[in-house]
Amino acid sequence: MNRAVRLPHTDRFFEARFESIGGLGAHAAGQVLATAAVLNLGLNGAHFSSYGSEKKGSLVRSFVRLGPGEQPIRTSTPVEAPDAVIVFHAVLLGNPGTFAGMRKDGVFIYNAQAGTIPAELAALPKTVRVVRVDALGIAVEENSRPNAVLLGTLCSQFPFLDAEVILAALCAEFAGKHPEAVAHNERAFRRGATEFEAIENVGRAEGDLPIAKPEPEWGYETQPAGGLLPAPGNMAWNDLSASRTGWLPVLHGDKCIHCGVCDLVCPDMCLVWGDGKEGGKFERELMGVDYRYCKGCLRCIESCPTGALTKDAETPGLADRLRVRLFPELIS
Amino acid sequence: MATEILSAPTKTEEAPTQGQARQKLEFRIGNEAAALAACDVGYHVMGYFPITPSTEVAENLSKMQAEGKHDIVLVAGDGEHGAAGICYGAALGGGRVLNATSSQGVLYALEQLPVQAGTRVPMVLNIAARAVSGPLDIRGDHSDIYYTLNTGWIILCARDPQAVYDMNFAAVKIGEHADVCLPVIVVYDGFFTSHQKRRIQVFDDPEALRGFLGTRPDLPTPLDTEHPATFGAYMNDPDLINNKVQLSQAMQAARRVIPEVFAELEALTGRSYPVMDAYRMEDAEEAVVLLNSAAETAKEAADELRAKGRKVGVLSPNVLRPFPAEEFREQLRGVKAVTIGDRADSYGAGGGNLSLEVRAAIQEDPANDTRVISRIYGLGGKDFYAADALAFFDLAGQVAASGKVAEPFAYHGATPGKPGRGARPGLPPIRAEEVSQPMAHVKRNVSTGRLDVELEPLWKMTAVPKRVSPGHGACPGCGAFPTLHQVYNALQGDVVVLFQTGCAMVVTTGYPNTAHRINYIHNLFQNGAATLSGLVEMYHERMRRGEVPESKDITFVMISGDGGMDIGMGPAIGAAIRNHRMMILEYDNQGYMNTGAQLSYSTPLGHRTATSEVGKKLPGKRYHHKDTAQIFAACHLPYVFTASEGYPEDLMRKVAKAQFYAKNEGLVYGKILSYCPLNWKVADDAGQPVLQAAIDSCFFPLYEIEHGHTTLTYDPDASDRRHPVSDWLGLMGKTKHLLKPDNAEIVAGIQAETDRRWARIKALHEHPLL
Ligand SMILES: Cc1ncc(C[n+]2csc(CCOP(=O)(O)OP(=O)(O)O)c2C)c(N)n1
Ligand code: SF4
Ligand code: SF4
Ligand code: SF4
Ligand SMILES: [Mg+2]
């Protein structure tokens, strides 16, 4: 393929950072983008993702670095000062690292339904172009994945990322193993490229945002020797709500016989039990779900003999309204 | 946006080749580059065991094999020690042999490495370098590779995916050279190189490649029955020293051979690899020395400083063994000060190995006056940014100016920590009385001598405080946690657990957070059983000596995955034979899930995993699943059982018995079938039907063996629920290929083996003695 490509900057690489959660396809998105840029647009490029554990639901960052074809890429370090940030899940807006290093002339794309503008976006530079797209909604409608939609939106924002070339790479990625997915992904991609909303006047910050230098909580002067961790169960501070992908279990107390079956299959130990009401029928009662920990696997629903748990679509605020706390004195 | 420029287009078909061989452009990570090279070399055999971040070498080869792209025999070892043994045997057999590993895998294989070098058997080992445990860290540094420095293997350093590809060819040829005849390591940085996609050129010219590689020279082999020989005779003084002289001479010869081979390769590819990569060193007065990917980052910093007029350069050896001492002397002669960064410490030595060896090299040069600053950096995968390289140059600059080294050795980039900050507080400890209510009542049946168990109703168990907190990082729907939860429900009193490496361990402890509310130990999954048996013996001995109060009553439980019962089988059998008072509970999810779903010996025939791929040439795993429960039964333990989280009451009854036996008689083993939605490729909420189908098909019989007496605790025949295995296989993404007509024979094979094992268990169940 013979084409001349216009990169936005002459003096540095173009760098993109995908902020995501395992299972949403950020790694694949970065890979498709960089592969197409290198093999079909004649650019030089690098792509990699940050891995902790590779479980579904854990935080994933994917990085793409692109430069002119003749320029070597040497550094293998993560993208600190991105030209583009693509946020796969709105909960990640609550994480300051999501914005870190954002360039003042960059593009910030996030996945969310239309509606109120998240307050966190005020942290962005004034001059950044902010773009919202309902990637999950489109993906569900098109039987595709959010990454296809977000790639479409990204290409629409940077003319040098030739949408047809990137789309061809996306299709090629699936052509082998899932030929049936190609048409779905194409529609999702094209809708992502057009059905976005540019949000005006949200950023408040001046200039580039500072790059993040995350520090560990403990250091060599404070950390117990030998890696000892004298804090039993402190993972309970983690918030896993972001692992849910649109559904949550809802308890209907009237139907519950408090049998305890669901408790044995919940992998996340987030069903909240208490002693039954004085003089009541039950010695122990299921009071509800602590959605802070619920990953929405729905195994509890499958196990329930009475239909007391139902699968409900997670609308904004629903989990907060229904949540019953497991550790009310400790963890809000 | 700023000015736009036109980038020169590179046409895929016209890759910039200066070499004689035809090449093509690819965009690949280091592990893929290693796998592509392996495919091109056409090795005879690869022995391996999965470990992050090198696993993808075997995974990619499995994928390519399924597509019919090569016919390398891929053999999954029972651990890295076994894998190294497989490689050694295969290499003795006269063909070309490959392995790939990292970190603990290197250490676990280490014992075999000098054996292979000392007996002069060439092969190639790729190491995606990663921090060694403990504490366990999966990311990249050089602490594993430094352990290999004294093994007698040639070590080539590959700084990026292109070098990984190229050096894998050089490695074959260098190791097989008649004057060398040594095994060769190619080391590249874990994650930084192993997992980073870069543009690479690969051969598109099998002929040229064949010309370069030739065939493996004929070396003595035990397969040559016409010329009987003894391989590995036992050798003491005065002979051993002479064998080592030869090895040392081979290393010397490699100094000559390596540049020759690199030059030959360059003629084909146009890419050159000098033994010493010297960047902008011509007139450098200040330098940094770094290995692999960090050196590339430092080159960016050097450019920046050169632009400001500073005379700086970067040195980075492409070959670590034999050590390029002469090249260092040459390069450093005019340098006033050098900062040498080591991505691993030689604790107590005042520098990492690279730094110590460079110091030793230049002190032999009377003309050398270079000041040396040693720094440890980037441990456990800590990134090395251009800013870090600038700091290294600054150190060298200050020393060059002052002529004095204020701090010859230090760690760079560590965090002192702030008072008042630290891990988030834990949950309140679980009080003894909270777990003293039995949820299962165990009584010995006087007529049979076996135990009877009565469970409390399930709702009552909801009052048992959870010994694992929520907030862990397992995938939605993960079955390891219902398993754990059910196990803990049935256990009464104080419990001390040891988790072997695997999903359940990794997702419950990520420093500085833990989900464990009771005392928990991790040891690597090849040695947990031995470790726990040591703790058990100390407990009893300290109690006997009155150092632990008699009122204490601890139950010791080891939790392992099925993979841990492959690599850790030896120590587990050892603990079983010794009959320590503890239990080993295995959650069997039919694969090495923590590392991305490679086959374990418990993976059933035909199932798809990342190392038993499915394609026109490969229909999943090639051999039947391991019957671990029967292996432990043969150890004559007081109690062995199988169970599943899909049958909670059955499981909890067995765990209650297990606790009784583990406290009063000796070792208990239990194998528990646990759901893994991610890698079985099933919906998160389908655990119950899938487990049910596995059990109803009799693939996974539920039974127990109490003092040698086998009892089926669920008989699908009797309840008329028995289904063919295909009903189960049809439910999972990892097995759906099996239902295609082409694979009917495999399904028949699984059915036949299931029937055979089931009939045996039934016969055992029915026989009064068994
Ligand atoms: C000596 C050594 N080799 C390999 C590894 C990498 N490794 C860590 S966990 C694991 C797989 C564990 O499988 P299993 O025991 O079945 O537990 P699962 O992850 O499936 O829960 C592997 C291969 C290691 N940590 N140490
Ligand atoms: S399984 Fe259903 S009925 Fe039983 S406790 Fe749970 S929600 Fe209630
Ligand atoms: S969906 Fe149900 S079983 Fe799954 S985590 Fe949430 S409460 Fe637990
Ligand atoms: S990979 Fe499987 S076993 Fe591991 S956490 Fe995920 S679901 Fe559980
Ligand atoms: Mg496993």
XYZ file of C-alpha atoms and ligand atoms in Angstrom, chain A residues 55, chain B residues 474-475 478 503 507 589 593 676-679, ligand 4:
20
model
C -7.924 -11.556 34.879
C -10.752 -13.101 40.230
C -12.811 -13.031 37.051
C -14.662 -17.817 38.973
C -5.119 -17.921 40.122
C -5.955 -12.652 42.826
C -9.989 -26.036 36.560
C -5.262 -20.550 34.153
C -13.321 -21.288 35.014
C -15.690 -19.320 32.792
C -12.898 -17.322 31.164
C -10.916 -20.250 29.853
S -8.846 -17.396 34.865
Fe -10.390 -18.861 35.572
S -9.597 -19.670 37.513
Fe -8.460 -17.794 37.020
S -9.524 -16.138 38.096
Fe -10.354 -16.232 36.014
S -12.109 -17.611 36.180
Fe -10.886 -17.918 38.009
